[in-house]
């Protein structure tokens, strides 16, 4: 039986919201990288590279879209999507798009909000001419992996590590 899809709204983040979100999102990114096996130093380098590529001068690069996810008017999380390639426009013409970050706040989980947000991400990517939508998920995030698989996402790469 398919999970119920919640009703959500995606609201583009304002300048002030973007500043707060960038700090929170990048801190979570660092923590997730460490949990997935990076050293703290490696996680910091990865965060800095991401910020330099996607947020030069603290503002989103061309084509990158950052939304607040609203459920019944309450802030339930966020979504960051955009073209895979560095572009000067919207990343159309069949280029792949990417879900760079999606977060459903703990109090809103298990309500179908993640599913609804992913379906909206697919719609937005299609509207911008994307041929596909990809994402990365760390192996320890089993609930997210199950969600993405239920939406038809396929594993295209698998990195494995072992401490020696």
PDB file of C-alpha atoms in Angstrom:
ATOM      1  CA  UNK A   1       0.000   0.000   0.000  1.00  0.00           C
ATOM      2  CA  UNK A   2       1.383   3.408  -0.998  1.00  0.00           C
ATOM      3  CA  UNK A   3       1.981   5.951   1.735  1.00  0.00           C
ATOM      4  CA  UNK A   4      -0.365   8.913   1.957  1.00  0.00           C
ATOM      5  CA  UNK A   5       0.999  12.135   0.467  1.00  0.00           C
ATOM      6  CA  UNK A   6       0.671  15.209   2.666  1.00  0.00           C
ATOM      7  CA  UNK A   7      -0.366  18.630   1.443  1.00  0.00           C
ATOM      8  CA  UNK A   8       2.578  21.022   1.534  1.00  0.00           C
ATOM      9  CA  UNK A   9       3.604  24.396   0.164  1.00  0.00           C
ATOM     10  CA  UNK A  10       7.114  25.357  -0.901  1.00  0.00           C
ATOM     11  CA  UNK A  11       7.959  28.989  -0.122  1.00  0.00           C
ATOM     12  CA  UNK A  12      11.194  30.476  -1.504  1.00  0.00           C
ATOM     13  CA  UNK A  13      13.422  31.507   1.387  1.00  0.00           C
ATOM     14  CA  UNK A  14      13.962  35.226   1.957  1.00  0.00           C
ATOM     15  CA  UNK A  15      17.444  36.715   2.327  1.00  0.00           C
ATOM     16  CA  UNK A  16      17.331  36.595   6.138  1.00  0.00           C
ATOM     17  CA  UNK A  17      15.930  33.048   6.104  1.00  0.00           C
ATOM     18  CA  UNK A  18      18.689  31.979   3.685  1.00  0.00           C
ATOM     19  CA  UNK A  19      21.399  33.287   6.013  1.00  0.00           C
ATOM     20  CA  UNK A  20      20.023  31.318   8.982  1.00  0.00           C
ATOM     21  CA  UNK A  21      19.330  28.235   6.863  1.00  0.00           C
ATOM     22  CA  UNK A  22      22.822  28.143   5.359  1.00  0.00           C
ATOM     23  CA  UNK A  23      24.430  27.990   8.808  1.00  0.00           C
ATOM     24  CA  UNK A  24      22.050  25.242   9.992  1.00  0.00           C
ATOM     25  CA  UNK A  25      22.144  23.234   6.767  1.00  0.00           C
ATOM     26  CA  UNK A  26      25.925  23.255   6.492  1.00  0.00           C
ATOM     27  CA  UNK A  27      26.308  22.271  10.163  1.00  0.00           C
ATOM     28  CA  UNK A  28      23.989  19.296   9.554  1.00  0.00           C
ATOM     29  CA  UNK A  29      25.969  18.435   6.414  1.00  0.00           C
ATOM     30  CA  UNK A  30      29.191  18.312   8.419  1.00  0.00           C
ATOM     31  CA  UNK A  31      27.594  16.085  11.084  1.00  0.00           C
ATOM     32  CA  UNK A  32      26.191  13.736   8.438  1.00  0.00           C
ATOM     33  CA  UNK A  33      29.581  13.404   6.766  1.00  0.00           C
ATOM     34  CA  UNK A  34      31.234  12.543  10.082  1.00  0.00           C
ATOM     35  CA  UNK A  35      28.488  10.007  10.843  1.00  0.00           C
ATOM     36  CA  UNK A  36      29.122   8.484   7.399  1.00  0.00           C
ATOM     37  CA  UNK A  37      32.857   8.076   8.055  1.00  0.00           C
ATOM     38  CA  UNK A  38      34.605  11.369   7.293  1.00  0.00           C
ATOM     39  CA  UNK A  39      37.009  12.790   9.830  1.00  0.00           C
ATOM     40  CA  UNK A  40      35.899  16.134  11.272  1.00  0.00           C
ATOM     41  CA  UNK A  41      38.588  17.788   9.158  1.00  0.00           C
ATOM     42  CA  UNK A  42      37.346  16.103   5.970  1.00  0.00           C
ATOM     43  CA  UNK A  43      33.786  17.168   6.780  1.00  0.00           C
ATOM     44  CA  UNK A  44      34.877  20.790   7.204  1.00  0.00           C
ATOM     45  CA  UNK A  45      36.680  20.732   3.853  1.00  0.00           C
ATOM     46  CA  UNK A  46      33.602  19.234   2.141  1.00  0.00           C
ATOM     47  CA  UNK A  47      31.350  21.902   3.696  1.00  0.00           C
ATOM     48  CA  UNK A  48      33.667  24.707   2.613  1.00  0.00           C
ATOM     49  CA  UNK A  49      33.820  23.344  -0.944  1.00  0.00           C
ATOM     50  CA  UNK A  50      30.022  23.115  -1.082  1.00  0.00           C
ATOM     51  CA  UNK A  51      29.603  26.663   0.199  1.00  0.00           C
ATOM     52  CA  UNK A  52      32.174  28.034  -2.267  1.00  0.00           C
ATOM     53  CA  UNK A  53      30.517  26.281  -5.215  1.00  0.00           C
ATOM     54  CA  UNK A  54      26.874  26.900  -4.402  1.00  0.00           C
ATOM     55  CA  UNK A  55      26.854  29.998  -2.205  1.00  0.00           C
ATOM     56  CA  UNK A  56      29.496  32.418  -3.401  1.00  0.00           C
ATOM     57  CA  UNK A  57      29.205  35.590  -1.312  1.00  0.00           C
ATOM     58  CA  UNK A  58      26.588  33.814   0.835  1.00  0.00           C
ATOM     59  CA  UNK A  59      23.944  33.847  -1.923  1.00  0.00           C
ATOM     60  CA  UNK A  60      22.746  30.882  -3.994  1.00  0.00           C
ATOM     61  CA  UNK A  61      24.502  30.367  -7.329  1.00  0.00           C
ATOM     62  CA  UNK A  62      22.413  30.718 -10.489  1.00  0.00           C
ATOM     63  CA  UNK A  63      19.691  28.094 -10.750  1.00  0.00           C
ATOM     64  CA  UNK A  64      19.890  26.915  -7.129  1.00  0.00           C
ATOM     65  CA  UNK A  65      16.477  27.024  -5.428  1.00  0.00           C
ATOM     66  CA  UNK A  66      15.993  26.916  -1.666  1.00  0.00           C
ATOM     67  CA  UNK A  67      12.521  26.570  -0.161  1.00  0.00           C
ATOM     68  CA  UNK A  68      10.884  26.417   3.229  1.00  0.00           C
ATOM     69  CA  UNK A  69       8.516  23.453   3.374  1.00  0.00           C
ATOM     70  CA  UNK A  70       5.221  24.496   4.941  1.00  0.00           C
ATOM     71  CA  UNK A  71       2.635  22.045   6.269  1.00  0.00           C
ATOM     72  CA  UNK A  72      -0.623  23.698   7.284  1.00  0.00           C
ATOM     73  CA  UNK A  73       1.266  26.990   7.491  1.00  0.00           C
ATOM     74  CA  UNK A  74       3.924  25.641   9.869  1.00  0.00           C
ATOM     75  CA  UNK A  75       7.596  25.407   8.920  1.00  0.00           C
ATOM     76  CA  UNK A  76       8.121  21.673   8.483  1.00  0.00           C
ATOM     77  CA  UNK A  77      11.540  21.618   6.830  1.00  0.00           C
ATOM     78  CA  UNK A  78      13.463  22.714   3.760  1.00  0.00           C
ATOM     79  CA  UNK A  79      14.338  21.752   0.211  1.00  0.00           C
ATOM     80  CA  UNK A  80      17.350  22.774  -1.855  1.00  0.00           C
ATOM     81  CA  UNK A  81      17.373  21.721  -5.504  1.00  0.00           C
ATOM     82  CA  UNK A  82      19.143  22.881  -8.618  1.00  0.00           C
ATOM     83  CA  UNK A  83      21.122  21.890 -11.684  1.00  0.00           C
ATOM     84  CA  UNK A  84      24.009  19.470 -11.283  1.00  0.00           C
ATOM     85  CA  UNK A  85      26.302  21.479 -13.535  1.00  0.00           C
ATOM     86  CA  UNK A  86      27.493  24.976 -12.809  1.00  0.00           C
ATOM     87  CA  UNK A  87      25.223  27.089 -14.968  1.00  0.00           C
ATOM     88  CA  UNK A  88      24.425  30.689 -15.660  1.00  0.00           C
ATOM     89  CA  UNK A  89      20.736  29.933 -15.964  1.00  0.00           C
ATOM     90  CA  UNK A  90      18.151  27.396 -14.924  1.00  0.00           C
ATOM     91  CA  UNK A  91      19.970  24.193 -15.864  1.00  0.00           C
ATOM     92  CA  UNK A  92      17.413  23.240 -18.509  1.00  0.00           C
ATOM     93  CA  UNK A  93      17.944  21.562 -21.881  1.00  0.00           C
ATOM     94  CA  UNK A  94      17.750  18.079 -20.370  1.00  0.00           C
ATOM     95  CA  UNK A  95      20.543  18.597 -17.842  1.00  0.00           C
ATOM     96  CA  UNK A  96      20.302  16.560 -14.651  1.00  0.00           C
ATOM     97  CA  UNK A  97      19.069  18.275 -11.519  1.00  0.00           C
ATOM     98  CA  UNK A  98      19.912  17.358  -7.968  1.00  0.00           C
ATOM     99  CA  UNK A  99      18.244  17.378  -4.582  1.00  0.00           C
ATOM    100  CA  UNK A 100      21.156  18.916  -2.692  1.00  0.00           C
ATOM    101  CA  UNK A 101      19.409  18.972   0.661  1.00  0.00           C
ATOM    102  CA  UNK A 102      16.025  17.998   2.029  1.00  0.00           C
ATOM    103  CA  UNK A 103      15.032  18.067   5.664  1.00  0.00           C
ATOM    104  CA  UNK A 104      11.777  17.363   7.424  1.00  0.00           C
ATOM    105  CA  UNK A 105      11.935  18.548  11.034  1.00  0.00           C
ATOM    106  CA  UNK A 106      11.557  15.785  13.598  1.00  0.00           C
ATOM    107  CA  UNK A 107       8.115  16.940  14.790  1.00  0.00           C
ATOM    108  CA  UNK A 108       6.772  16.619  11.221  1.00  0.00           C
ATOM    109  CA  UNK A 109       8.232  13.250  10.264  1.00  0.00           C
ATOM    110  CA  UNK A 110       6.130  10.189   9.449  1.00  0.00           C
ATOM    111  CA  UNK A 111       3.313  12.339   8.001  1.00  0.00           C
ATOM    112  CA  UNK A 112       4.093  12.043   4.281  1.00  0.00           C
ATOM    113  CA  UNK A 113       5.786  15.450   4.136  1.00  0.00           C
ATOM    114  CA  UNK A 114       9.059  14.059   2.797  1.00  0.00           C
ATOM    115  CA  UNK A 115       7.202  12.218   0.027  1.00  0.00           C
ATOM    116  CA  UNK A 116       5.181  15.309  -0.883  1.00  0.00           C
ATOM    117  CA  UNK A 117       8.332  17.445  -0.901  1.00  0.00           C
ATOM    118  CA  UNK A 118      10.142  15.004  -3.187  1.00  0.00           C
ATOM    119  CA  UNK A 119       7.188  14.952  -5.591  1.00  0.00           C
ATOM    120  CA  UNK A 120       7.265  18.772  -5.676  1.00  0.00           C
ATOM    121  CA  UNK A 121      11.024  18.657  -6.310  1.00  0.00           C
ATOM    122  CA  UNK A 122      10.409  16.393  -9.310  1.00  0.00           C
ATOM    123  CA  UNK A 123       7.735  18.761 -10.636  1.00  0.00           C
ATOM    124  CA  UNK A 124      10.008  21.801 -10.301  1.00  0.00           C
ATOM    125  CA  UNK A 125      12.927  20.017 -11.960  1.00  0.00           C
ATOM    126  CA  UNK A 126      10.684  18.996 -14.895  1.00  0.00           C
ATOM    127  CA  UNK A 127       9.416  22.583 -15.227  1.00  0.00           C
ATOM    128  CA  UNK A 128      13.034  23.743 -15.501  1.00  0.00           C
ATOM    129  CA  UNK A 129      13.747  21.251 -18.285  1.00  0.00           C
ATOM    130  CA  UNK A 130      15.637  18.678 -16.252  1.00  0.00           C
ATOM    131  CA  UNK A 131      15.913  15.192 -17.701  1.00  0.00           C
ATOM    132  CA  UNK A 132      16.515  13.556 -14.324  1.00  0.00           C
ATOM    133  CA  UNK A 133      16.674  14.250 -10.617  1.00  0.00           C
ATOM    134  CA  UNK A 134      19.378  12.731  -8.446  1.00  0.00           C
ATOM    135  CA  UNK A 135      20.323  12.833  -4.804  1.00  0.00           C
ATOM    136  CA  UNK A 136      22.810  11.519  -2.311  1.00  0.00           C
ATOM    137  CA  UNK A 137      21.776   9.717   0.846  1.00  0.00           C
ATOM    138  CA  UNK A 138      24.121   8.406   3.488  1.00  0.00           C
ATOM    139  CA  UNK A 139      23.816   4.677   4.146  1.00  0.00           C
ATOM    140  CA  UNK A 140      22.876   5.166   7.799  1.00  0.00           C
ATOM    141  CA  UNK A 141      19.709   7.083   6.810  1.00  0.00           C
ATOM    142  CA  UNK A 142      17.567   3.998   6.233  1.00  0.00           C
ATOM    143  CA  UNK A 143      14.155   5.759   6.411  1.00  0.00           C
ATOM    144  CA  UNK A 144      15.209   8.174   3.652  1.00  0.00           C
ATOM    145  CA  UNK A 145      16.560   5.331   1.510  1.00  0.00           C
ATOM    146  CA  UNK A 146      13.215   3.531   1.810  1.00  0.00           C
ATOM    147  CA  UNK A 147      11.350   6.701   0.839  1.00  0.00           C
ATOM    148  CA  UNK A 148      13.521   7.313  -2.229  1.00  0.00           C
ATOM    149  CA  UNK A 149      13.248   3.687  -3.348  1.00  0.00           C
ATOM    150  CA  UNK A 150       9.454   3.833  -2.971  1.00  0.00           C
ATOM    151  CA  UNK A 151       9.487   6.885  -5.270  1.00  0.00           C
ATOM    152  CA  UNK A 152      11.443   4.981  -7.937  1.00  0.00           C
ATOM    153  CA  UNK A 153      14.979   6.239  -7.287  1.00  0.00           C
ATOM    154  CA  UNK A 154      17.670   3.711  -8.142  1.00  0.00           C
ATOM    155  CA  UNK A 155      21.095   3.229  -6.585  1.00  0.00           C
ATOM    156  CA  UNK A 156      23.708   4.367  -9.094  1.00  0.00           C
ATOM    157  CA  UNK A 157      26.822   4.356  -6.910  1.00  0.00           C
ATOM    158  CA  UNK A 158      27.870   2.755  -3.668  1.00  0.00           C
ATOM    159  CA  UNK A 159      30.952   3.755  -1.672  1.00  0.00           C
ATOM    160  CA  UNK A 160      32.230   1.327   0.937  1.00  0.00           C
ATOM    161  CA  UNK A 161      34.894   1.837   3.612  1.00  0.00           C
ATOM    162  CA  UNK A 162      36.543  -0.147   6.352  1.00  0.00           C
ATOM    163  CA  UNK A 163      38.770   1.062   9.171  1.00  0.00           C
ATOM    164  CA  UNK A 164      42.127  -0.744   8.983  1.00  0.00           C
TER     165      UNK A 164
END
